[in-house]
Coordinates of C-alpha atoms in Angstrom, one line a residue:
X1 CA 0.2 0.2 -0.1
X2 CA 1.1 3.7 -0.7
X3 CA 2.3 5.2 2.7
X4 CA -0.2 8.1 3.6
X5 CA 2.8 10.4 3.8
X6 CA 3.8 9.9 0.7
X7 CA 0.2 10.9 -0.8
X8 CA -0.1 13.9 1.3
X9 CA 3.4 15.0 0.1
X10 CA 2.7 14.5 -3.4
X11 CA -0.8 16.2 -3.3
X12 CA 1.2 19.1 -1.7
X13 CA 3.8 19.4 -4.3
X14 CA 1.3 19.1 -7.2
X15 CA -0.8 22.1 -8.3
X16 CA -4.3 20.8 -9.2
X17 CA -4.5 23.5 -12.3
X18 CA -1.7 22.1 -13.9
X19 CA -2.9 18.6 -13.9
X20 CA -6.4 19.5 -15.2
X21 CA -5.5 22.6 -17.5
X22 CA -4.0 20.3 -20.2
X23 CA -7.1 18.4 -20.5
X24 CA -9.7 20.9 -20.0
X25 CA -9.9 24.5 -20.9
X26 CA -9.9 26.4 -17.9
X27 CA -10.5 30.2 -17.7
X28 CA -9.7 32.5 -14.6
X29 CA -12.7 33.4 -12.3
X30 CA -12.0 35.4 -9.4
X31 CA -9.9 32.9 -7.0
X32 CA -11.2 30.1 -8.9
X33 CA -10.9 28.7 -12.4
X34 CA -13.9 27.3 -14.3
X35 CA -14.1 25.3 -17.7
X36 CA -16.9 23.2 -19.5
X37 CA -17.2 20.0 -17.2
X38 CA -15.3 16.9 -18.8
X39 CA -17.6 14.5 -17.3
X40 CA -20.9 15.5 -18.9
X41 CA -22.1 17.6 -22.1
X42 CA -22.9 21.1 -21.0
X43 CA -22.9 24.7 -22.6
X44 CA -22.3 26.8 -20.0
X45 CA -19.3 26.4 -17.6
X46 CA -20.1 24.8 -14.1
X47 CA -16.7 23.1 -13.7
X48 CA -14.6 25.0 -10.8
X49 CA -11.1 24.4 -9.7
X50 CA -9.7 25.9 -6.7
X51 CA -5.9 26.3 -6.8
X52 CA -6.2 27.1 -2.8
X53 CA -8.0 24.4 -1.9
X54 CA -6.5 22.1 -4.5
X55 CA -10.0 20.8 -5.0
X56 CA -12.3 20.5 -8.3
X57 CA -16.0 20.5 -8.4
X58 CA -18.5 20.5 -10.9
X59 CA -22.2 21.9 -10.1
X60 CA -23.9 20.4 -12.9
X61 CA -23.2 16.6 -12.3
X62 CA -21.6 17.0 -8.7
X63 CA -18.5 15.5 -9.6
X64 CA -15.2 16.5 -7.1
X65 CA -12.2 15.8 -5.7
X66 CA -8.3 16.4 -5.5
X67 CA -5.8 15.7 -8.4
X68 CA -5.8 12.0 -7.5
X69 CA -9.3 11.5 -8.2
X70 CA -9.6 13.8 -11.3
X71 CA -6.9 11.2 -13.0
X72 CA -9.0 8.4 -11.9
X73 CA -11.9 9.9 -13.2
X74 CA -10.9 11.5 -16.2
X75 CA -8.2 9.0 -17.6
X76 CA -10.0 5.7 -16.3
X77 CA -6.7 5.1 -14.2
X78 CA -6.6 3.1 -11.1
X79 CA -5.6 4.7 -7.8
X80 CA -1.7 3.5 -8.0
X81 CA -1.6 4.5 -12.1
X82 CA -2.9 8.0 -11.2
X83 CA -0.4 8.2 -8.4
X84 CA 2.3 7.2 -10.3
X85 CA 1.7 9.5 -13.4
X86 CA 1.3 12.6 -10.7
X87 CA 4.7 11.4 -9.1
X88 CA 6.5 11.5 -12.6
X89 CA 5.2 14.6 -13.6
X90 CA 6.9 16.4 -10.3
X91 CA 10.0 14.5 -10.4
X92 CA 8.9 11.9 -7.7
X93 CA 9.4 8.5 -7.4
X94 CA 6.5 6.0 -6.1
X95 CA 7.7 4.2 -3.2
X96 CA 7.9 0.0 -3.8
X97 CA 4.1 -1.2 -2.7
X98 CA 3.8 -3.2 0.3
X99 CA 1.5 -6.0 0.6
X100 CA -1.4 -6.3 3.0
X101 CA 0.6 -8.5 5.0
X102 CA 3.2 -5.8 5.8
X103 CA 6.3 -7.3 4.5
X104 CA 8.1 -5.4 2.3
X105 CA 7.9 -6.5 -1.3
X106 CA 11.2 -7.8 -2.5
X107 CA 13.3 -5.5 -5.4
X108 CA 13.0 -6.8 -8.7
X109 CA 16.5 -7.1 -10.5
X110 CA 17.1 -6.7 -14.1
X111 CA 15.5 -4.4 -16.9
X112 CA 12.1 -2.4 -16.7
X113 CA 9.1 -4.8 -17.9
X114 CA 7.8 -2.0 -19.8
X115 CA 11.0 -1.5 -21.6
X116 CA 11.3 -5.2 -22.4
X117 CA 7.5 -5.5 -23.6
X118 CA 7.8 -2.2 -25.8
X119 CA 10.9 -3.6 -27.5
X120 CA 9.0 -6.9 -28.3
X121 CA 6.1 -4.8 -29.7
X122 CA 8.7 -2.9 -32.1
X123 CA 10.2 -6.1 -32.9
X124 CA 6.9 -8.0 -33.8
X125 CA 6.1 -4.9 -35.7
X126 CA 8.9 -5.1 -38.1
X127 CA 8.2 -9.0 -38.4
X128 CA 4.7 -7.9 -39.7
X129 CA 6.2 -5.6 -42.5
X130 CA 8.8 -8.6 -43.4
X131 CA 5.7 -11.4 -43.4
X132 CA 3.8 -11.4 -46.4
X133 CA 1.7 -14.1 -45.7
X134 CA 0.6 -12.2 -42.6
X135 CA 0.1 -8.9 -44.5
X136 CA -2.1 -11.2 -46.9
X137 CA -4.0 -12.8 -43.9
X138 CA -4.9 -9.1 -42.5
X139 CA -5.5 -7.6 -46.1
X140 CA -8.2 -10.7 -46.5
X141 CA -9.8 -9.4 -43.6
X142 CA -10.2 -6.0 -44.9
X143 CA -7.6 -4.3 -42.7
X144 CA -6.1 -1.0 -43.8
X145 CA -2.4 -0.7 -43.4
X146 CA -3.5 2.8 -41.3
X147 CA -5.6 0.8 -38.7
X148 CA -2.6 -1.7 -38.4
X149 CA -0.2 1.0 -37.8
X150 CA -2.8 2.8 -35.3
X151 CA -3.2 -0.1 -33.4
X152 CA 0.7 -1.0 -33.8
X153 CA -0.4 -4.7 -35.1
X154 CA 2.7 -7.0 -35.3
X155 CA 3.6 -10.7 -36.4
X156 CA 5.3 -13.5 -34.3
X157 CA 7.3 -15.4 -36.7
X158 CA 7.2 -19.1 -36.6
X159 CA 10.2 -20.4 -34.9
X160 CA 10.5 -21.3 -31.6
X161 CA 13.0 -18.5 -30.0
X162 CA 12.4 -15.7 -32.6
X163 CA 12.6 -13.3 -29.9
X164 CA 16.1 -14.1 -29.5
X165 CA 16.6 -11.8 -32.5
X166 CA 15.4 -8.6 -30.1
X167 CA 17.1 -9.7 -27.1
X168 CA 20.8 -10.1 -26.5
X169 CA 20.0 -12.1 -23.2
X170 CA 17.4 -14.4 -24.3
X171 CA 17.9 -16.4 -20.9
X172 CA 16.9 -13.1 -19.1
X173 CA 14.5 -14.2 -16.2
X174 CA 12.6 -11.1 -17.1
X175 CA 11.5 -12.3 -20.4
X176 CA 9.5 -15.1 -18.2
X177 CA 8.2 -12.8 -15.8
X178 CA 6.7 -10.2 -18.5
X179 CA 5.0 -13.4 -20.4
X180 CA 7.1 -13.2 -23.6
X181 CA 8.9 -16.4 -22.8
X182 CA 8.1 -20.0 -21.3
X183 CA 10.3 -21.8 -19.0
X184 CA 9.6 -25.5 -19.2
X185 CA 11.8 -28.3 -18.0
X186 CA 14.8 -26.1 -18.6
X187 CA 13.7 -25.3 -22.0
X188 CA 12.7 -21.8 -23.4
X189 CA 10.7 -20.9 -26.1
X190 CA 8.3 -17.9 -26.9
X191 CA 4.9 -18.1 -25.9
X192 CA 3.5 -16.6 -29.0
X193 CA 4.3 -18.0 -32.2
X194 CA 3.0 -17.6 -35.8
X195 CA 0.5 -15.1 -35.1
X196 CA -0.9 -11.6 -35.6
X197 CA 0.0 -9.9 -32.6
X198 CA -2.1 -6.9 -30.7
X199 CA -0.3 -4.9 -28.6
X200 CA -2.5 -4.7 -25.3
X201 CA -2.0 -0.9 -23.9
X202 CA -2.5 0.6 -20.2
X203 CA -4.5 3.6 -19.5
X204 CA -1.2 5.6 -20.0
X205 CA -0.4 4.2 -23.4
X206 CA 2.5 1.5 -22.4
X207 CA 2.5 -2.0 -23.5
X208 CA 1.6 -4.4 -20.6
X209 CA 1.0 -7.7 -22.8
X210 CA -0.1 -9.3 -26.1
X211 CA -2.8 -10.8 -27.8
X212 CA -2.1 -13.5 -30.6
X213 CA -4.5 -14.6 -33.2
X214 CA -3.5 -17.5 -35.2
X215 CA -3.6 -17.1 -39.1
X216 CA -6.0 -19.9 -39.8
X217 CA -6.5 -22.2 -42.7
X218 CA -2.7 -22.7 -43.1
X219 CA -0.1 -25.4 -42.2
X220 CA -2.8 -26.8 -39.8
X221 CA -2.2 -24.4 -37.4
X222 CA -2.8 -25.7 -33.7
X223 CA -4.1 -24.1 -30.5
X224 CA -6.9 -21.8 -29.6
X225 CA -7.5 -19.3 -32.1
X226 CA -6.5 -16.5 -29.5
X227 CA -4.1 -16.6 -26.9
X228 CA -3.1 -13.8 -24.6
X229 CA -0.3 -13.1 -22.2
X230 CA -0.5 -14.5 -18.9
X231 CA -1.2 -12.5 -16.0
X232 CA 2.1 -10.6 -15.1
X233 CA 3.3 -7.9 -12.7
X234 CA 2.2 -5.8 -15.1
X235 CA -1.0 -7.3 -16.7
X236 CA -4.5 -8.4 -15.0
X237 CA -6.9 -9.4 -17.4
X238 CA -9.4 -8.4 -15.1
X239 CA -8.8 -5.1 -15.0
X240 CA -7.7 -4.2 -18.7
X241 CA -9.8 -3.6 -21.9
X242 CA -8.2 -3.7 -25.2
X243 CA -8.4 -1.0 -27.3
X244 CA -9.2 1.8 -24.3
X245 CA -6.4 4.2 -24.8
X246 CA -7.1 4.5 -28.5
X247 CA -11.0 4.6 -28.0
X248 CA -10.8 7.4 -25.2
X249 CA -11.5 10.2 -27.0
X250 CA -14.3 9.0 -29.1
X251 CA -15.8 7.6 -25.9
X252 CA -16.3 11.1 -24.5
X253 CA -17.4 12.6 -27.7
X254 CA -20.1 9.8 -27.9
X255 CA -20.5 9.6 -24.5
X256 CA -21.1 6.1 -25.2
X257 CA -18.5 3.1 -25.0
X258 CA -19.2 -0.3 -27.0
X259 CA -17.7 -3.5 -25.8
X260 CA -17.2 -6.5 -27.7
X261 CA -15.5 -9.9 -27.6
X262 CA -12.8 -9.8 -29.9
X263 CA -9.7 -7.7 -31.1
X264 CA -10.8 -7.9 -34.8
X265 CA -13.9 -6.6 -33.8
X266 CA -12.5 -3.3 -32.3
X267 CA -9.8 -2.8 -34.8
X268 CA -12.7 -3.1 -37.8
X269 CA -15.3 -1.1 -35.8
X270 CA -12.4 1.5 -35.9
X271 CA -11.7 1.4 -39.2
X272 CA -15.0 1.9 -40.3
X273 CA -15.7 4.8 -38.1
X274 CA -17.2 3.2 -34.9
X275 CA -14.1 4.2 -32.6
X276 CA -15.6 3.9 -29.2
X277 CA -15.2 0.4 -28.8
X278 CA -13.0 -2.1 -26.4
X279 CA -13.0 -5.7 -25.8
X280 CA -12.4 -7.8 -22.9
X281 CA -9.0 -9.9 -22.7
X282 CA -10.2 -13.5 -23.1
X283 CA -12.0 -13.1 -19.9
X284 CA -15.5 -12.5 -18.5
X285 CA -16.9 -9.4 -17.7
X286 CA -15.7 -7.9 -14.3
X287 CA -17.1 -5.3 -12.2
X288 CA -13.6 -3.3 -12.5
X289 CA -14.0 -3.4 -16.2
X290 CA -17.9 -1.8 -15.9
X291 CA -16.5 0.5 -13.2
X292 CA -13.6 1.7 -15.2
X293 CA -16.0 2.0 -18.2
X294 CA -18.6 4.2 -16.5
X295 CA -15.9 6.3 -15.5
X296 CA -15.4 7.3 -19.2
X297 CA -18.9 7.5 -20.3
X298 CA -22.7 7.6 -19.1
X299 CA -23.7 4.5 -21.5
X300 CA -22.3 1.1 -21.9
X301 CA -23.4 -1.0 -24.9
X302 CA -22.2 -4.9 -24.6
X303 CA -22.3 -6.2 -28.1
X304 CA -22.0 -10.1 -27.9
X305 CA -22.9 -12.7 -30.4
X306 CA -26.4 -14.2 -30.7
X307 CA -25.4 -17.7 -29.9
X308 CA -25.8 -19.5 -26.6
X309 CA -22.1 -18.6 -25.7
X310 CA -22.8 -15.1 -26.3
X311 CA -26.0 -14.8 -24.2
X312 CA -24.3 -16.4 -21.4
X313 CA -21.5 -13.8 -21.5
X314 CA -24.3 -10.7 -21.8
X315 CA -26.1 -12.2 -18.4
X316 CA -22.9 -12.3 -16.7
X317 CA -22.3 -8.8 -17.8
X318 CA -25.5 -7.6 -16.4
X319 CA -24.7 -9.5 -13.1
X320 CA -21.6 -8.1 -12.5
X321 CA -22.7 -4.5 -13.7
X322 CA -25.6 -4.3 -11.2
X323 CA -23.1 -3.5 -8.2
X324 CA -21.7 -0.4 -10.2
X325 CA -24.5 1.0 -11.9
X326 CA -25.7 4.3 -10.9
X327 CA -29.2 5.9 -12.2
X328 CA -27.6 8.4 -14.3
X329 CA -25.5 5.6 -16.0
X330 CA -27.0 3.4 -18.5
X331 CA -26.2 -0.3 -19.6
X332 CA -27.5 -1.8 -23.0
X333 CA -27.3 -5.0 -24.7
X334 CA -27.1 -5.8 -28.5
X335 CA -27.4 -9.3 -29.9
X336 CA -25.9 -9.1 -33.5
X337 CA -27.7 -11.6 -36.1
X338 CA -26.4 -15.4 -35.5
X339 CA -24.3 -15.3 -39.0
X340 CA -22.5 -12.0 -37.7
X341 CA -20.1 -10.8 -35.2
X342 CA -19.3 -6.8 -35.0
X343 CA -16.3 -7.7 -37.4
X344 CA -18.6 -8.9 -40.5
X345 CA -21.3 -6.9 -39.6
X346 CA -19.7 -3.6 -40.1
X347 CA -17.8 -4.5 -43.0
X348 CA -20.9 -5.7 -44.8
X349 CA -23.6 -3.0 -43.8
X350 CA -21.2 -0.2 -42.5
X351 CA -20.8 2.5 -40.0
X352 CA -24.5 3.7 -40.1
X353 CA -26.1 0.6 -40.1
X354 CA -24.1 -0.4 -37.0
X355 CA -24.7 2.8 -35.1
X356 CA -28.5 2.3 -35.7
X357 CA -28.3 -1.1 -34.2
X358 CA -26.7 0.7 -31.2
X359 CA -29.5 2.9 -31.0
X360 CA -31.9 0.2 -30.8
X361 CA -29.6 -1.8 -28.3
X362 CA -31.9 -3.3 -25.0
X363 CA -31.6 -1.3 -22.0
X364 CA -30.6 -3.6 -18.8
X365 CA -34.0 -3.5 -17.4
X366 CA -35.7 -4.6 -20.3
X367 CA -33.3 -7.4 -20.7
X368 CA -33.2 -8.3 -17.3
X369 CA -37.3 -8.6 -17.1
X370 CA -37.2 -10.3 -20.6
X371 CA -35.0 -13.0 -19.6
X372 CA -36.9 -13.7 -15.7
X373 CA -40.0 -13.8 -17.4
X374 CA -38.5 -16.3 -20.5
X375 CA -37.9 -18.8 -17.4
X376 CA -41.0 -18.9 -15.6
X377 CA -44.7 -19.5 -16.5
X378 CA -46.2 -16.4 -15.9
X379 CA -49.5 -18.0 -16.3
X380 CA -49.6 -20.2 -13.2
X381 CA -49.1 -18.7 -9.4
X382 CA -46.2 -21.1 -9.1
X383 CA -44.6 -19.4 -12.0
X384 CA -45.5 -15.8 -10.8
X385 CA -44.2 -16.5 -7.2
X386 CA -40.6 -17.9 -8.7
X387 CA -40.5 -14.9 -10.8
X388 CA -40.1 -12.7 -7.9
X389 CA -37.6 -15.6 -6.4
X390 CA -35.3 -15.1 -9.4
X391 CA -35.4 -11.5 -9.5
X392 CA -34.8 -10.8 -5.5
X393 CA -31.0 -11.5 -5.5
X394 CA -30.3 -9.5 -8.6
X395 CA -32.4 -6.4 -6.9
X396 CA -30.5 -6.7 -4.0
X397 CA -27.2 -6.2 -5.7
X398 CA -28.4 -3.4 -7.8
X399 CA -26.9 -0.2 -6.8
X400 CA -29.3 2.4 -8.8
X401 CA -32.2 3.1 -6.0
X402 CA -34.4 4.6 -8.9
X403 CA -34.0 1.7 -11.4
X404 CA -34.7 -0.5 -8.5
X405 CA -38.0 1.0 -7.7
X406 CA -38.8 1.0 -11.3
X407 CA -38.1 -2.7 -11.7
X408 CA -39.9 -3.8 -8.3
X409 CA -43.3 -1.9 -9.8
X410 CA -43.0 -4.0 -13.1
X411 CA -42.2 -7.3 -11.4
X412 CA -45.1 -6.4 -9.4
X413 CA -47.3 -6.0 -12.6
X414 CA -45.9 -9.3 -14.1
X415 CA -46.7 -11.0 -10.9
X416 CA -50.2 -9.7 -10.7
X417 CA -49.4 -8.2 -7.0
X418 CA -49.6 -4.5 -5.5
X419 CA -46.0 -2.8 -5.4
X420 CA -45.6 -2.8 -1.8
X421 CA -46.2 -6.5 -1.6
X422 CA -43.5 -7.0 -4.3
X423 CA -41.1 -4.6 -2.3
X424 CA -41.9 -6.9 0.8
X425 CA -41.1 -10.2 -0.8
X426 CA -38.1 -8.6 -2.9
X427 CA -37.0 -7.7 0.7
X428 CA -36.6 -4.0 -0.2
X429 CA -38.0 -0.9 1.1
X430 CA -38.4 2.1 -0.8
X431 CA -36.2 1.2 -3.3
X432 CA -33.5 0.5 -1.0
X433 CA -32.2 -3.2 -0.3
X434 CA -33.1 -4.2 3.1
X435 CA -29.7 -5.3 5.2
X436 CA -29.0 -8.5 6.8
X437 CA -30.3 -8.2 10.6
X438 CA -26.3 -8.6 11.5
X439 CA -25.1 -5.6 9.4
X440 CA -24.8 -2.3 10.6
X441 CA -27.0 0.2 8.9
X442 CA -25.4 3.2 7.1
X443 CA -26.4 6.6 8.5
X444 CA -29.7 7.7 6.8
X445 CA -29.2 10.4 4.1
X446 CA -30.3 14.0 5.8
X447 CA -32.5 15.7 3.6
X448 CA -32.3 18.7 5.5
X449 CA -29.7 21.6 4.4
X450 CA -26.6 20.5 6.3
X451 CA -26.2 24.0 7.4
X452 CA -28.9 23.5 9.8
X453 CA -26.8 21.0 11.6
X454 CA -24.4 22.5 13.5
X455 CA -21.7 19.9 13.1
X456 CA -21.8 20.1 9.5
X457 CA -21.4 23.9 10.2
X458 CA -18.2 23.1 12.3
X459 CA -17.2 20.5 9.9
X460 CA -17.1 23.0 6.7
X461 CA -15.5 25.6 9.0
X462 CA -12.7 23.5 10.0
X463 CA -12.3 22.3 6.2
X464 CA -11.7 25.7 5.3
X465 CA -9.6 26.6 8.2
X466 CA -8.2 23.6 10.1
X467 CA -6.6 26.1 12.7
X468 CA -10.1 26.3 14.3
X469 CA -10.2 22.8 15.2
X470 CA -8.4 24.1 18.6
X471 CA -11.1 25.5 19.6
X472 CA -13.8 23.0 19.8
X473 CA -14.8 21.0 22.7
X474 CA -15.2 17.9 21.5
X475 CA -17.0 16.5 24.5
X476 CA -19.7 18.8 23.7
X477 CA -20.4 16.9 20.0
X478 CA -23.1 14.4 19.6
X479 CA -22.0 10.9 18.4
X480 CA -25.6 9.9 17.3
X481 CA -25.0 11.4 13.8
X482 CA -23.1 10.8 10.8
X483 CA -22.0 14.5 11.1
X484 CA -21.2 14.5 14.9
X485 CA -19.1 11.2 14.4
X486 CA -17.1 13.2 11.8
X487 CA -16.6 16.2 13.5
X488 CA -15.0 14.4 16.5
X489 CA -12.6 12.3 14.4
X490 CA -11.6 15.0 11.9
X491 CA -10.9 17.4 15.0
X492 CA -9.0 15.1 16.9
X493 CA -7.0 14.2 13.8
X494 CA -6.3 17.7 12.8
X495 CA -5.2 18.5 16.5
X496 CA -2.6 15.6 16.2
X497 CA -1.3 16.8 12.5
X498 CA -1.4 20.5 12.6
X499 CA 2.1 20.6 11.3
X500 CA 1.2 18.6 8.3
X501 CA -2.1 19.1 6.9
X502 CA -2.9 18.0 3.5
X503 CA -4.6 20.1 0.7
X504 CA -7.5 19.3 0.7
X505 CA -8.0 18.6 4.2
X506 CA -10.7 15.8 3.2
X507 CA -8.1 13.4 1.7
X508 CA -6.7 12.2 4.6
X509 CA -10.1 10.7 5.3
X510 CA -10.7 8.8 1.8
X511 CA -11.1 5.6 3.6
X512 CA -13.9 6.7 6.0
X513 CA -17.3 6.1 5.6
X514 CA -17.9 10.0 6.1
X515 CA -15.6 11.0 3.4
X516 CA -18.6 11.6 0.6
X517 CA -20.1 14.0 3.4
X518 CA -16.3 15.9 3.7
X519 CA -16.3 16.1 -0.3
X520 CA -19.6 17.3 -0.5
X521 CA -18.9 20.3 2.3
X522 CA -15.5 21.1 0.9
X523 CA -17.1 21.4 -2.6
X524 CA -19.7 24.0 -1.0
X525 CA -16.2 26.1 -0.2
X526 CA -15.7 26.5 -4.2
X527 CA -19.5 28.0 -4.4
X528 CA -19.2 30.6 -1.3
X529 CA -16.3 32.4 -1.9
X530 CA -15.6 32.5 1.9
X531 CA -12.9 34.7 4.1
X532 CA -11.1 33.4 7.1
X533 CA -13.1 35.9 9.2
X534 CA -16.4 34.4 7.9
X535 CA -15.2 30.8 8.8
X536 CA -14.5 32.0 12.3
X537 CA -17.7 33.9 12.6
X538 CA -19.2 30.5 11.3
X539 CA -17.4 28.6 13.6
X540 CA -18.1 30.5 16.8
X541 CA -22.0 30.6 16.0
X542 CA -22.1 27.0 15.9
X543 CA -20.2 26.5 18.7
X544 CA -22.4 28.8 20.7
X545 CA -25.2 26.7 19.1
X546 CA -23.7 23.3 20.4
X547 CA -23.0 24.6 23.7
X548 CA -26.8 25.6 24.1
X549 CA -27.9 22.4 22.7
X550 CA -25.7 20.5 25.0
X551 CA -27.1 22.4 28.2
X552 CA -30.7 22.0 27.0
X553 CA -29.9 18.3 26.9
X554 CA -28.3 18.3 30.4
X555 CA -31.4 20.2 31.4
X556 CA -33.8 17.4 29.6
X557 CA -31.8 14.6 31.4
X558 CA -32.3 16.4 34.8
X559 CA -36.0 16.9 34.2
X560 CA -36.3 13.0 33.6
X561 CA -34.6 12.3 36.5
X562 CA -36.3 14.7 39.0
X563 CA -39.8 14.2 37.3
X564 CA -41.3 13.0 40.4
X565 CA -39.5 15.6 42.8
X566 CA -41.4 18.7 41.3
X567 CA -38.5 20.0 39.7
X568 CA -39.5 20.4 36.2
X569 CA -41.4 23.6 36.2
X570 CA -38.4 25.5 38.2
X571 CA -35.9 24.0 35.9
X572 CA -37.8 25.2 32.9
X573 CA -38.3 28.6 33.9
X574 CA -34.4 28.9 35.0
X575 CA -33.6 27.7 31.4
X576 CA -35.9 29.9 29.7
X577 CA -38.1 26.9 28.4
X578 CA -41.9 27.2 27.8
X579 CA -44.0 24.4 26.9
X580 CA -41.2 22.1 26.5
X581 CA -39.5 24.0 23.6
X582 CA -35.9 24.1 23.0
X583 CA -34.2 27.4 23.0
X584 CA -34.1 28.9 19.3
X585 CA -30.6 28.4 17.9
X586 CA -28.2 31.2 17.8
X587 CA -27.4 32.1 14.0
X588 CA -25.8 35.3 14.5
X589 CA -22.6 35.4 13.2
X590 CA -22.9 32.0 11.7
X591 CA -22.6 33.2 8.0
X592 CA -26.0 32.0 7.7
X593 CA -24.4 30.5 4.3
X594 CA -26.7 27.5 3.0
X595 CA -25.2 24.3 1.5

């Protein structure tokens, strides 16, 4: 794991404006910079970047975060990848990662694996130019030289040790470590031979592995049609997608990404103008795949063959996508005619026809309902009951509450019962899946404006001016609310780290359940240009209210204890209470700024 101290040092060295401005056109606006949000389409700038707080926030779609979060959202990078890119930009070196067991990972000796894979990619590319057989195969598939160059396609020669021409030390253990060479019973040979080679790039455009397609129909080529590099320190199939770096701009422009099954599908779709397609790497779709793609676009279209294998793959993609889906995101499914895959369809019918098919693709909700209904006999009571039983585990995994409500209603209609009955049988309440009784429920979301909560007001003031935390008596803070719990934790932490506070302060609590609350409060600091004296006035007003509320609670507790001693009325008069009402909060000097 990356030490928190390194992360904070890194965030203190980078300037978030320098990170974002090459990717988003920003203009100065007062103390902040503004521009069109890169995460949703808009004509009026609502994306704000604060150099003082090292924080970005979009008032249109609500995204917000620090420089690390921006790279993860914008480029689809993983946490470590984003950290590495930022570190390199300011001349820092990412520390050696430690496994969760706590033992330092041994340093790897030998050449850089990225450099070895890059050299192999150049070798394969040169071999393609020198192989008429491989060139004829690609031309026969309709592939142009321009497309082959864009995806840097290559050819692995027939020989057992073809890579010996690319590396002086064919016995280097690093060649095995990065998946280029196989070592078996003391013998070494190239893993991929006599295949068209598709370099697999990570989000930074670096080669991390290869996919190889056999040139079929000649010499009785054996083995599977496609072979991929094995899992290596650089390559994890469940996290990577073929073609994503080349497709990123087109995905953002269309706000849609198309997921297909094969490398040739990706390159041929791109050649015919459908440049927002990617492919999984010889493995089923994973939740990480879906999460990464939903960072890139608001819509995913899974395009699979219409045969049984394609439908199994589609249903699996639906299941793993449920947990990452949001109400403002859409997942759809397209099944091409049985005789076609995306490659053959776009070659025969062209770009416009394929785009029309994408527009007609089936939404996840429709596909889910159709599949479930097809498994049961809706003409019988047993079949309608089975429908609900089949749907229950799926709805409990669905992360989009609005869509869940709609599905509950649709299932109730299909089962011939009232929605409230369906919600009870499906174990959901108001569209939110009920938790097992042993789980600790998450704090209920507050519909009130957070400024009506003293704890939230104090939190925001401390986020804007951390030095104020020294003036808070945390014993006065309630612990039965999410805001109070967060306030106690933040105030205690700031007191112990006053000389080395991160920018923004919320980044110190990214692993805490209340981090989204801090991020929302920090986002409001961009909207309301508060000065230090504003924070202090807001803080002092909230502290007065907090003290007053604490006194009222103490009095009420005394009243409860002394109810039989005739003391309530006298104590009420002393506290200035009438008819059991609590004193009005003192809002003077609180700033009165709504959140």
